[in-house]
CSV table of C-alpha atoms in Angstrom, one decimal:
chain,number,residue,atom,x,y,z
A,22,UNK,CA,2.6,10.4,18.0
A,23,UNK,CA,4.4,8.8,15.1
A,24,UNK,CA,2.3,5.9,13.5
A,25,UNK,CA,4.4,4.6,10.5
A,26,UNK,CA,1.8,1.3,9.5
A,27,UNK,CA,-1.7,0.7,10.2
A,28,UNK,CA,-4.6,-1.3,8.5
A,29,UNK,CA,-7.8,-0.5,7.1
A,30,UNK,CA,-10.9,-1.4,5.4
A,31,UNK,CA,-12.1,0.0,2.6
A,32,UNK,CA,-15.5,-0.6,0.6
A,33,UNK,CA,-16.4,1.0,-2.6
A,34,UNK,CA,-20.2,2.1,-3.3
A,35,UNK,CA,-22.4,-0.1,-5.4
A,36,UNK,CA,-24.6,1.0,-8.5
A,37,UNK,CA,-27.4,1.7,-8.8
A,38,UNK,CA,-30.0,-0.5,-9.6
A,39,UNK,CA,-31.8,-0.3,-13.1
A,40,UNK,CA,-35.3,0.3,-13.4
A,41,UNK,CA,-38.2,-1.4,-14.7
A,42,UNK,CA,-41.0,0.9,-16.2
A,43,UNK,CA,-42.9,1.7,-19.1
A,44,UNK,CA,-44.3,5.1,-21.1
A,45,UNK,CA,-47.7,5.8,-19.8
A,46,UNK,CA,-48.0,9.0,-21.2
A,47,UNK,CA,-51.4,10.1,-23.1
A,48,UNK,CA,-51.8,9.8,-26.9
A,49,UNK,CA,-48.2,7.6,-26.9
A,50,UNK,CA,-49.6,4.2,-28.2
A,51,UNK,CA,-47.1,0.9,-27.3
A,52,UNK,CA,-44.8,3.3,-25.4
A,53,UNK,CA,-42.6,0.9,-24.8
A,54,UNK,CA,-40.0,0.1,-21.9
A,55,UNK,CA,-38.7,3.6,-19.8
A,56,UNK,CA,-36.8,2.9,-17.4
A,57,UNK,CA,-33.1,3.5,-16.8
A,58,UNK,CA,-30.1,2.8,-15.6
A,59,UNK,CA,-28.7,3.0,-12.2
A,60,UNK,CA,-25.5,5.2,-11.3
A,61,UNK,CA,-22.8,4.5,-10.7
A,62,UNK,CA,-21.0,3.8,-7.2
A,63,UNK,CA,-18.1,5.9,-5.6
A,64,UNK,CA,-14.7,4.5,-5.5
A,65,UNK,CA,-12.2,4.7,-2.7
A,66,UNK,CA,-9.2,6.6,-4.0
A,67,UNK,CA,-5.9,7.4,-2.0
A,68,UNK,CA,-4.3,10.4,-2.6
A,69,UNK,CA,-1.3,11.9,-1.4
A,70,UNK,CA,-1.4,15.4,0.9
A,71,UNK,CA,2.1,16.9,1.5
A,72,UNK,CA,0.7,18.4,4.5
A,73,UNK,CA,0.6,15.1,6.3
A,74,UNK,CA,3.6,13.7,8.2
A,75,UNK,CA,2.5,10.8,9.7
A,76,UNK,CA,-0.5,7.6,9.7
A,77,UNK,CA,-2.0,9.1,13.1
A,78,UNK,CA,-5.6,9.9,11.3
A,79,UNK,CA,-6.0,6.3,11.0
A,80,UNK,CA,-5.8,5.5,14.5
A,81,UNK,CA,-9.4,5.8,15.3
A,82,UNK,CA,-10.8,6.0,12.0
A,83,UNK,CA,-10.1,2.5,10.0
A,84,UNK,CA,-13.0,1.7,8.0
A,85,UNK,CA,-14.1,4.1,4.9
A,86,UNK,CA,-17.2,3.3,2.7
A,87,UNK,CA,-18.2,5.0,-0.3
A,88,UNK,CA,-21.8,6.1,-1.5
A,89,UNK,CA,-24.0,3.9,-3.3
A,90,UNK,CA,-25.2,5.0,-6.7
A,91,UNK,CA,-28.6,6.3,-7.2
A,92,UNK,CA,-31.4,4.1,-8.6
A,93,UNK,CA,-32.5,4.3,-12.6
A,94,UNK,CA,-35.9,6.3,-13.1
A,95,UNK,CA,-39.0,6.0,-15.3
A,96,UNK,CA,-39.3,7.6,-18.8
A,97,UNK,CA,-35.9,6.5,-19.3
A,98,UNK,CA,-33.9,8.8,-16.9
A,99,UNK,CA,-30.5,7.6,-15.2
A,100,UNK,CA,-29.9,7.7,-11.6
A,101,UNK,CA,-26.5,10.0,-10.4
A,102,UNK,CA,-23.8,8.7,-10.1
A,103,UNK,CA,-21.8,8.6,-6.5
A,104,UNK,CA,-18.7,11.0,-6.0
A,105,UNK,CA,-15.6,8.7,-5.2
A,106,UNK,CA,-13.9,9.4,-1.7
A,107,UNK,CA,-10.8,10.7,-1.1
A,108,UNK,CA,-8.7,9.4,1.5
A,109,UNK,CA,-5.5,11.5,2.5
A,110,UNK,CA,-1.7,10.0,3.0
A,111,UNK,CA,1.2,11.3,3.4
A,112,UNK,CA,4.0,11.2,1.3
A,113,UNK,CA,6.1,7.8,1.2
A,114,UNK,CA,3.1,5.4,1.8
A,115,UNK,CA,3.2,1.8,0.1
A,116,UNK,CA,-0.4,0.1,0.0
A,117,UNK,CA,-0.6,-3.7,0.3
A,118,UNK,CA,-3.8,-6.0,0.3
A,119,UNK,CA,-3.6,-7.4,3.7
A,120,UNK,CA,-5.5,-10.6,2.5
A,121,UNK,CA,-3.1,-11.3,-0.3
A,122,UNK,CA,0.5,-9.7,0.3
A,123,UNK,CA,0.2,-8.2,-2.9
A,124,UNK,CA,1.9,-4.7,-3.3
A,125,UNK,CA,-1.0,-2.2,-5.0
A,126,UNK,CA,1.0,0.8,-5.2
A,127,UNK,CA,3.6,3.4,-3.7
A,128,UNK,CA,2.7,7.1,-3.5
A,129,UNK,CA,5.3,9.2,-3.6
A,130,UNK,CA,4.8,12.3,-5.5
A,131,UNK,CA,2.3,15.0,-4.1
A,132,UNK,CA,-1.1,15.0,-5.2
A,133,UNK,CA,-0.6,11.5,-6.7
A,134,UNK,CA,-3.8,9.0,-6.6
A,135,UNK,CA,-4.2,4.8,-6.0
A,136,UNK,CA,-7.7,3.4,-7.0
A,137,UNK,CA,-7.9,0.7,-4.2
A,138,UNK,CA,-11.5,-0.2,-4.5
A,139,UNK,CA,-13.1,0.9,-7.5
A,140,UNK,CA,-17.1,1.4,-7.4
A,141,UNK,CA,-19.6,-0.9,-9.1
A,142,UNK,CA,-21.3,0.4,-12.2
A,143,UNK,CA,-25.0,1.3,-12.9
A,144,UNK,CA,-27.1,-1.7,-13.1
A,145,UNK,CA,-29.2,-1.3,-16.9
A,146,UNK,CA,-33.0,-0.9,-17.0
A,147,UNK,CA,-35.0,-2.8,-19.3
A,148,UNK,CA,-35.1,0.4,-21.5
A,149,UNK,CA,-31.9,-2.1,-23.4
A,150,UNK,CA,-33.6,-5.4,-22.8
A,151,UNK,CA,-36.3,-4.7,-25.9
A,152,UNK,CA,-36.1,-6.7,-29.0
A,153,UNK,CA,-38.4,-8.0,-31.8
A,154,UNK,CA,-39.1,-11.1,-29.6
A,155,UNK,CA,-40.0,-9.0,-26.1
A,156,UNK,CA,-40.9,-5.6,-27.0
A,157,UNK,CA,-42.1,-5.2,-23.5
A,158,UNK,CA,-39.6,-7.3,-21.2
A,159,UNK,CA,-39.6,-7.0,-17.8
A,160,UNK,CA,-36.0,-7.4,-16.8
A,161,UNK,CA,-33.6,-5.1,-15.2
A,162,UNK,CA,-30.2,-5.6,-13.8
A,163,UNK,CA,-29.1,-4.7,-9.9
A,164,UNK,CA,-26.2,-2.3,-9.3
A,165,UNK,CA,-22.8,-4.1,-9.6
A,166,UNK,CA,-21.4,-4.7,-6.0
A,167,UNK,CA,-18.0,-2.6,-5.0
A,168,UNK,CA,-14.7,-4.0,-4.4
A,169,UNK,CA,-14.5,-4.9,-1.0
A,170,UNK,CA,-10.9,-5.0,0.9
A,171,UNK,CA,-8.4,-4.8,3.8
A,172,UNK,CA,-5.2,-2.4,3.1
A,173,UNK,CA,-2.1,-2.6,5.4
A,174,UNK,CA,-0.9,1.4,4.7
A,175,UNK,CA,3.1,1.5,5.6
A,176,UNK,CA,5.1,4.7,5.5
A,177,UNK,CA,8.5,5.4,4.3
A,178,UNK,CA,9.9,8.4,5.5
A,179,UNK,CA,11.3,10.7,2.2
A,180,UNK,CA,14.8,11.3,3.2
A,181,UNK,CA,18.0,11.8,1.2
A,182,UNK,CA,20.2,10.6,3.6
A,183,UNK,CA,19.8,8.1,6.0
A,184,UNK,CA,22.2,8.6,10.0
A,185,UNK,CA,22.7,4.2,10.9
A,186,UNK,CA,24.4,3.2,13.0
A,187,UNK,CA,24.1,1.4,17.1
A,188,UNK,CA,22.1,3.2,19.8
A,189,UNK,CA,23.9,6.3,21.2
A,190,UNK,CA,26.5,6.6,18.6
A,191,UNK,CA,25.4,10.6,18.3
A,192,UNK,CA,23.1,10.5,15.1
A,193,UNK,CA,20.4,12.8,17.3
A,194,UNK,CA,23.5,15.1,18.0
A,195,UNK,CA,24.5,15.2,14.7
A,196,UNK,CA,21.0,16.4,13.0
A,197,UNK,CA,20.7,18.8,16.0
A,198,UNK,CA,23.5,20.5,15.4
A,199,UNK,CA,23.2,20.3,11.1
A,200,UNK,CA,20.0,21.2,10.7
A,201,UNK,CA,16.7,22.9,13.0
A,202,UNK,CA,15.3,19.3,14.2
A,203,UNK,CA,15.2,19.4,17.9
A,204,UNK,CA,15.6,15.2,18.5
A,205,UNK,CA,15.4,13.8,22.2
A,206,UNK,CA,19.3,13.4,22.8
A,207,UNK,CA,19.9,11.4,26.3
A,208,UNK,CA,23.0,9.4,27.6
A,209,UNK,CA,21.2,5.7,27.3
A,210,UNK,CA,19.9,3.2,24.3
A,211,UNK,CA,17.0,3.9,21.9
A,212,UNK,CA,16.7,7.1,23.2
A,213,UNK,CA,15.3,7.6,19.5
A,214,UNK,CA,11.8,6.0,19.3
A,215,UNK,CA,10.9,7.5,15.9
A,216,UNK,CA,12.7,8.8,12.2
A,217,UNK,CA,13.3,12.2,13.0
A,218,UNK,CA,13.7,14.5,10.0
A,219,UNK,CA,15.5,17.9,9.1
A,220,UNK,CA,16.8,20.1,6.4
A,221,UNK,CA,20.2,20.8,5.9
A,222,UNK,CA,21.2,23.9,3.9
A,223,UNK,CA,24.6,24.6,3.0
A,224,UNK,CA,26.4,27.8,1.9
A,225,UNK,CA,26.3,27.4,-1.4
A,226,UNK,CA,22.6,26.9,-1.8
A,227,UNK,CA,22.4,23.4,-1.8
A,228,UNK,CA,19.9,21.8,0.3
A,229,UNK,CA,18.8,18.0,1.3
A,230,UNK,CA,16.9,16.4,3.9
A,231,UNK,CA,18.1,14.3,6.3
A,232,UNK,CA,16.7,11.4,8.7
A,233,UNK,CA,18.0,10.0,12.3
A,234,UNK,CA,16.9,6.5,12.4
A,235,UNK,CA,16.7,4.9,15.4
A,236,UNK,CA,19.2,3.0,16.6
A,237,UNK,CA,20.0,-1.0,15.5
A,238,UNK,CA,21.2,-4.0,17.2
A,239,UNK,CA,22.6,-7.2,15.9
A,240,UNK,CA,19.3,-9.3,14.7
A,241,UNK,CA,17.2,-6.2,13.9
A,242,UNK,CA,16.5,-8.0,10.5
A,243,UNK,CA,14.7,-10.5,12.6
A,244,UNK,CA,12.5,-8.3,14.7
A,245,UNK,CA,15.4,-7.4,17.3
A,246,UNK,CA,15.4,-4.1,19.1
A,247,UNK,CA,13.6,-1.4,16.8
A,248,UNK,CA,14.0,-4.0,14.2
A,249,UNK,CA,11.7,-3.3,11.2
A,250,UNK,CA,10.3,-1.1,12.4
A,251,UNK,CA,13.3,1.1,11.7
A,252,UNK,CA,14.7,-0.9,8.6
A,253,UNK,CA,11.8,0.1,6.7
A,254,UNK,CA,12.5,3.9,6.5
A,255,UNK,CA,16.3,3.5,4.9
A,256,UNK,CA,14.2,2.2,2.0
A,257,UNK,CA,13.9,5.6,0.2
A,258,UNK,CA,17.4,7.1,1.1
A,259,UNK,CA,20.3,7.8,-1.3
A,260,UNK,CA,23.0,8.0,0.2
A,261,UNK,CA,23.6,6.4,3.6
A,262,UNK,CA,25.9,8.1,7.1
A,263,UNK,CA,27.0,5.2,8.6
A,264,UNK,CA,28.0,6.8,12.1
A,265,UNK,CA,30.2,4.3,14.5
A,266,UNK,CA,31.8,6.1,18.1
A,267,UNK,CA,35.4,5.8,18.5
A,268,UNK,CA,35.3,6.5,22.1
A,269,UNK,CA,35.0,2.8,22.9
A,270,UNK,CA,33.2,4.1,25.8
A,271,UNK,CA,30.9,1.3,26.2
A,272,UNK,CA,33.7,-1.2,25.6
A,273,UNK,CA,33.0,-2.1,22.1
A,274,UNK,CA,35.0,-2.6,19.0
A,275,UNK,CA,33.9,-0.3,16.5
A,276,UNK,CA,34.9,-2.7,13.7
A,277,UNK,CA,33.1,-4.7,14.4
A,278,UNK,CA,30.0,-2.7,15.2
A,279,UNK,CA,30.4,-1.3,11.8
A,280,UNK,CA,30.4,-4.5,10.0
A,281,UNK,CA,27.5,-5.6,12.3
A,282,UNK,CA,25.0,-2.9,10.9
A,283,UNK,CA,26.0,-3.7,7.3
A,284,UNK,CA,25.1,-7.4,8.0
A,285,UNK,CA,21.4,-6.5,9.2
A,286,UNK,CA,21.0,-3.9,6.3
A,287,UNK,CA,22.4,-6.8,4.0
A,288,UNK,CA,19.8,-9.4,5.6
A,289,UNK,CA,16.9,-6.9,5.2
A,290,UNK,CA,17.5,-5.5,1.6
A,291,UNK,CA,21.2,-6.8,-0.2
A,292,UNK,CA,20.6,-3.4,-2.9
A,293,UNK,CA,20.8,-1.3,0.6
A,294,UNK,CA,24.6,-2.0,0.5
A,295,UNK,CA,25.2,-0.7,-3.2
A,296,UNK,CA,24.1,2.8,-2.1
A,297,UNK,CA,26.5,5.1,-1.0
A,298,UNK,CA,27.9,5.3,2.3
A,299,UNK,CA,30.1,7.6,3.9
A,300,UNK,CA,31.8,6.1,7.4
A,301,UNK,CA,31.3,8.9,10.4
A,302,UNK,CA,33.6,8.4,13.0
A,303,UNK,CA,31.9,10.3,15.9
A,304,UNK,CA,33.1,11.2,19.2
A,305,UNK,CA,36.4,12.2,18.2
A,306,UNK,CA,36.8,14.8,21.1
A,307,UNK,CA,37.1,12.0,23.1
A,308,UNK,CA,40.7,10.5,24.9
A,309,UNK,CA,40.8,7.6,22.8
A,310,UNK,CA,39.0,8.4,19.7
A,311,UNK,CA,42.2,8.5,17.3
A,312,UNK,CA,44.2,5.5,18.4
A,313,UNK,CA,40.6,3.8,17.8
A,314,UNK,CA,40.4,5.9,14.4
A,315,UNK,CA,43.9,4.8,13.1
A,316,UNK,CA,42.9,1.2,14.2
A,317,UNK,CA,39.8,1.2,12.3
A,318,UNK,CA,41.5,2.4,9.2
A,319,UNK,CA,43.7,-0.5,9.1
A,320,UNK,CA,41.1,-3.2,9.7
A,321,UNK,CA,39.0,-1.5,7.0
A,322,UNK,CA,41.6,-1.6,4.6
A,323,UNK,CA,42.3,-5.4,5.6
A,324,UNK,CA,38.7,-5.9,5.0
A,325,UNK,CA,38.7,-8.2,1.7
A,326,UNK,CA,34.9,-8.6,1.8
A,327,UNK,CA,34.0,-5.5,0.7
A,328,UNK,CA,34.1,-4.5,-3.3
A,329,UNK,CA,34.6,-0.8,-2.7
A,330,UNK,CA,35.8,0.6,0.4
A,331,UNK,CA,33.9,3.7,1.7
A,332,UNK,CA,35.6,7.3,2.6
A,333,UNK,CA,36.1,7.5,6.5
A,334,UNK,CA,35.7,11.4,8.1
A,335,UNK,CA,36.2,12.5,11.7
A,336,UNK,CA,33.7,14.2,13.3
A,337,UNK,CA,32.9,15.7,16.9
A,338,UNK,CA,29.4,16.9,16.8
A,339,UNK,CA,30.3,18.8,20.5
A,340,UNK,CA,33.0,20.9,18.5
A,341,UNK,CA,31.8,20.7,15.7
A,342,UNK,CA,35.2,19.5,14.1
A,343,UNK,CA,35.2,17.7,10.4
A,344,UNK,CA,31.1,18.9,9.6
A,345,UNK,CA,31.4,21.4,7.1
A,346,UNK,CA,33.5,18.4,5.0
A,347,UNK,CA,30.9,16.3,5.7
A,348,UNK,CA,28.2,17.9,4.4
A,349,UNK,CA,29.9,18.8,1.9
A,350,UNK,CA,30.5,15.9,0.4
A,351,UNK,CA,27.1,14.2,1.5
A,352,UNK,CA,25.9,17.1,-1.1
A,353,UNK,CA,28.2,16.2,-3.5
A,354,UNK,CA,27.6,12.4,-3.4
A,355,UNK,CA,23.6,13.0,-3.5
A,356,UNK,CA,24.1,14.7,-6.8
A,357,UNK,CA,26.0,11.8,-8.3
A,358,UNK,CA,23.4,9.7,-7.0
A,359,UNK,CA,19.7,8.5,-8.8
A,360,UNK,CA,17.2,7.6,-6.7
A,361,UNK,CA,16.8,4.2,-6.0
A,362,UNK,CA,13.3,2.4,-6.6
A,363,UNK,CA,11.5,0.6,-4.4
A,364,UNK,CA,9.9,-2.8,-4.8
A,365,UNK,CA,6.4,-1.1,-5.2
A,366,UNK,CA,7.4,1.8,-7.4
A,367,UNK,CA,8.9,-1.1,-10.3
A,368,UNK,CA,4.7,-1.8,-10.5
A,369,UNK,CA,3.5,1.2,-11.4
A,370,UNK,CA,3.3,3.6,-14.3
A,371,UNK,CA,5.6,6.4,-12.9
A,372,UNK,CA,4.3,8.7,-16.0
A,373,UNK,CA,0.6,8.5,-13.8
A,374,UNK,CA,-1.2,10.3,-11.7
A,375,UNK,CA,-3.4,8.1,-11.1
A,376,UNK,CA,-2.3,4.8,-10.3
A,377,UNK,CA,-4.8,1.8,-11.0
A,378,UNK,CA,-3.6,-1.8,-9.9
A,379,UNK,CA,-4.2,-4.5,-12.0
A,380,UNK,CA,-6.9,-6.9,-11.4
A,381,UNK,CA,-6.2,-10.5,-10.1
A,382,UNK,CA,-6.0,-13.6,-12.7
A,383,UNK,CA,-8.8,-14.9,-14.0
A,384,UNK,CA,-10.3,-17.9,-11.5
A,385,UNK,CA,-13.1,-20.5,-12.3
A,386,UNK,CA,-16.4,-19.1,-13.1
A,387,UNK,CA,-18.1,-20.9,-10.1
A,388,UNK,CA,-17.7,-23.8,-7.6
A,389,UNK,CA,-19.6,-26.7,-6.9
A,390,UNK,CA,-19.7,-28.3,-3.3
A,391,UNK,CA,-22.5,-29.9,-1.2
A,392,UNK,CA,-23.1,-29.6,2.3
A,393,UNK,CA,-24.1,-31.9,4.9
A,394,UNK,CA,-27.6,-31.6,4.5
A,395,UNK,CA,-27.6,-32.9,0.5
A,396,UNK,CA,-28.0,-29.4,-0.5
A,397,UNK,CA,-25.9,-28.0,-3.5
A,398,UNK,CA,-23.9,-25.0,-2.8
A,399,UNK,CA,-23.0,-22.7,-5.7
A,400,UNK,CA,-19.7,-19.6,-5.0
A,401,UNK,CA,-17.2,-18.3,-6.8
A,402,UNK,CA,-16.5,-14.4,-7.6
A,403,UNK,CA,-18.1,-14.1,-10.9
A,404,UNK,CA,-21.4,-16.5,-10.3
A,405,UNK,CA,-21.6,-14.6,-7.2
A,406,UNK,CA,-21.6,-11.1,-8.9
A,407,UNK,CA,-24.1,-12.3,-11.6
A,408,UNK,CA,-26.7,-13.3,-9.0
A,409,UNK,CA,-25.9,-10.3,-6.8
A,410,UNK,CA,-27.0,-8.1,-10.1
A,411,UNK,CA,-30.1,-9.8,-10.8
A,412,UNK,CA,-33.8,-7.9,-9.7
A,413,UNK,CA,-35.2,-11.2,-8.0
A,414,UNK,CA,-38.7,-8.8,-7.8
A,415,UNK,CA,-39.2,-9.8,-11.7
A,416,UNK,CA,-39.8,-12.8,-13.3
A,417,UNK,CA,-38.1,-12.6,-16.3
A,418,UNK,CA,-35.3,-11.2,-14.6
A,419,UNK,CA,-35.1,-15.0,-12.6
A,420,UNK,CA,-35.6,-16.6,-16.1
A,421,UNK,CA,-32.6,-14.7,-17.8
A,422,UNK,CA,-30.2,-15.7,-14.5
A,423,UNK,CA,-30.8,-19.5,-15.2
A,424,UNK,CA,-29.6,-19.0,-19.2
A,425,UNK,CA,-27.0,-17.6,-17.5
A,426,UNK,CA,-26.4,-20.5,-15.3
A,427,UNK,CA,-26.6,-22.8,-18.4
A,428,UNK,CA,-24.4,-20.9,-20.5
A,429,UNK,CA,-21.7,-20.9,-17.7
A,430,UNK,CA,-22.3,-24.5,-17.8
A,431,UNK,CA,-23.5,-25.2,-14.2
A,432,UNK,CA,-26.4,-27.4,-15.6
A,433,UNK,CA,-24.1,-30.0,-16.6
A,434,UNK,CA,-21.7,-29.8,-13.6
A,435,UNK,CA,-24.7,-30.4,-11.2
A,436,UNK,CA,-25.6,-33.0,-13.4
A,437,UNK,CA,-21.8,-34.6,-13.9
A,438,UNK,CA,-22.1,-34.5,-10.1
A,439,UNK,CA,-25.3,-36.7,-9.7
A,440,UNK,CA,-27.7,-34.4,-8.9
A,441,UNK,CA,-31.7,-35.0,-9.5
A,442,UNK,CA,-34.8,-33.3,-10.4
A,443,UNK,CA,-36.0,-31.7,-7.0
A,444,UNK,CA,-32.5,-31.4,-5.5
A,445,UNK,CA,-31.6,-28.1,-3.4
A,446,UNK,CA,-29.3,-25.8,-5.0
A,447,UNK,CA,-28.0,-22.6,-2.7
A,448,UNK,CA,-26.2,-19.5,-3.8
A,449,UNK,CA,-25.3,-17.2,-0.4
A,450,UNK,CA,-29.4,-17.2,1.3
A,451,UNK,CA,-31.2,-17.8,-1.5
A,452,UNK,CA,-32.3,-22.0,-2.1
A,453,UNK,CA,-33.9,-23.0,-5.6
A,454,UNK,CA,-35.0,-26.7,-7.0
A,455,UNK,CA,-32.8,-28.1,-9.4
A,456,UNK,CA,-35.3,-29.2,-12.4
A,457,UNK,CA,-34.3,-31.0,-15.3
């Protein structure tokens, strides 16, 4: 089965937590603090495997979680760190936070890598909370959390050259009979369910892979027919067939089919018409094929809308008439032709890799609300993380959070906000008194 986009969630480990502990060892007078820091969690890495042609592992198999880091120790020894965990794709793969839209990377090249959820760090053990003032300080810090996220995973099929064109126009025909691909090839619509790839290798060594597309209708920017679904994969090709049937079998004007499919790739992506494209007339074994060929010729020439106008070959993929040319000069155009980048490969460091998104802007430190019941309710990502990483087994550890509160300046807020000594103050489960 061909599975081109799926979503997953991914959860990186957290760290370790630090440790609180001191030297008890004989003849060591005022030993001091020991213990150490945590390890630190496993991150979630994508990386691409060649091998892999398709999204189908992700089917059953949606939700990936990497190991926690191992605690901190006494006499001052650190706990091991996670190993991060791999997660295969193939080739062609963009990787978008389904939660936000935005695009996190596009993995193209073999053995390339996407951090998508990087592991928390080791939590620190009071063995680095000692000074002058607290020699002996019982305060350690809890493992910072992992990122935590939902990927939508969408695949691109690699192809050089991209066969468009209606449903039944002979594009499964043609890359049967150019290359070893063995397409379903049947006398009605969308016969063509999925991209089918194969290789073409000419005479004179020359090589380049090529990709039926199934078939589009008028609206398949919209969602019509194959739609999307289909749009997605002309993405990565350089240089584009566009196949229309002369026969007029099914009583259309191939015109006007032609200047149909460039309106949808137009409404989908306007750079998609700046690519080359070579015009296939197909089917010209057929009766009526080169009356309908002449015709075309002339309204194409007519055609005032387009900047450059595009060669036109015959072909008959039965008797194998005008293919040789063809590929010929598909070759020749490819190696005129750069590759075109996509949306997601203008973000990324092509130079890398490893690929490691940038982090979101900078939002408030924490947010204030208060619930129905009068009690304060404390959030936001980076209050939210400090309390997650402080040992609430420990005092001291309680003490150093509420500096931390001051210093962020949520004293004042509550205070701005009229709150009074003995007033309830939440952050996630846990409920303190506010005290002036």
């Amino acid at each position: 089965m061909f599975v081109d986009q799926v979503k997953i969630q991914v959860k990186a480990g957290k760290g370790g937590d630090g440790a609180v502990a001191f030297r008890r060892e004989k003849y060591v007078p005022n030993g001091g603090p020991a213990g150490g820091d945590g390890g630190k969690g496993g991150s979630v890495i994508l990386k691409v495997d060649e091998g892999l042609r398709t999204l189908m592992d992700f089917r059953y198999h949606r939700i990936f979680k990497a190991k926690p880091g191992q605690n901190g120790m006494i006499k001052g020894m650190y706990g091991r760190g996670a190993k991060d965990l791999y997660i295969a794709v193939p080739q062609g793969t963009t990787v978008t936070d389904a939660d936000t839209g935005e695009i996190l990377g596009d993995l193209v090249e073999n053995n390339a890598e996407l951090v998508v959820a990087k592991g928390g760090r080791g939590g620190r053990g009071n063995i680095h909370f000692a000074s002058a003032k607290n020699p002996a300080p019982e305060i350690a810090e809890n493992g910072e959390p992992g990122i935590e996220r939902n990927l939508k995973l969408e695949l691109k099929v690699l192809a050089d050259v991209g066969l468009v064109g209606f449903p039944s126009v002979g594009k499964s025909t043609l890359l049967s009979v150019v290359t070893s691909a063995k397409p379903k090839i049947a006398d009605y619509h969308f016969t063509t369910l999925v991209p089918n790839l194969g290789m073409v290798r000419l005479d004179d060594g020359q090589d380049f892979v090529m990709a039926d597309l199934p078939g589009l209708i008028e609206g398949a920017s919209q969602g019509v027919g194959l739609g999307i679904q289909f749009l997605r994969h002309v993405e990565r090709t350089r240089v584009i067939l566009h196949l229309v049937d002369m026969s007029g079998t099914e009583g259309r004007d191939p015109f006007e089919d032609y200047q149909k499919i460039n309106a949808e790739l137009k409404k989908y992506d306007p750079t998609l018409l700046k690519r080359p494209q070579i015009v296939v007339a197909s089917k010209m074994d057929m009766p009526a094929s080169a009356e309908n060929l002449a015709k075309f010729k002339e309204q194409l020439a007519q055609d005032d809308t387009l900047a450059t106008k595009p060669e036109v070959l015959a072909i008959s993929s039965l008797t194998h008439q005008g293919l040789d040319e063809l590929l010929h000069k598909t070759a020749k155009l490819l190696a005129e032709t750069p590759a075109f980048e996509t949306k997601a490969e203008k973000l990324q460091d092509k130079q890398a890799k490893v690929y490691e998104f940038k982090e979101q802007a900078a939002q408030a430190p924490f947010t204030l609300t208060r619930d129905a019941d009068a009690t304060w309710v404390l959030g936001g990502a980076k209050l939210e993380k400090l309390f997650k990483m402080t040992n609430l087994d420990h005092e001291e550890s309680m003490m150093r959070f509420a500096r931390q509160l001051r210093g962020m300046g949520v004293d004042d807020a509550l205070r701005e906000r009229g709150a009074k000594n003995g007033d309830l103050v939440r952050i996630g489960n846990f409920t303190f008194e506010f005290v002036e």
